[in-house]
């Protein structure tokens, strides 16, 4: 998936666009939601990140525990700010 590759290269605008497109095609894919959430964290978009992590955590996929941990991180970092 190109969005994941772009994220790994720190090409965040391209990653965001590609991941949004992929999510439209596969809305139940928790990996895509988690990866887009990570992109949002890097971009400082905490509210959007939290939505992605919560969606991924509810997806019942193998990535759900990771997404839940990321959502806790975002909540705690927002509370500390």
PDB file of C-alpha atoms in Angstrom, residues 4-5 41 79:
ATOM      1  CA  UNK A   4       2.228   2.989   4.293  1.00  0.00           C
ATOM      2  CA  UNK A   5       5.313   3.416   2.101  1.00  0.00           C
ATOM      3  CA  UNK A  41      -0.001  12.347  15.050  1.00  0.00           C
ATOM      4  CA  UNK A  79      -4.218  16.074  28.621  1.00  0.00           C
TER       5      UNK A  79
END
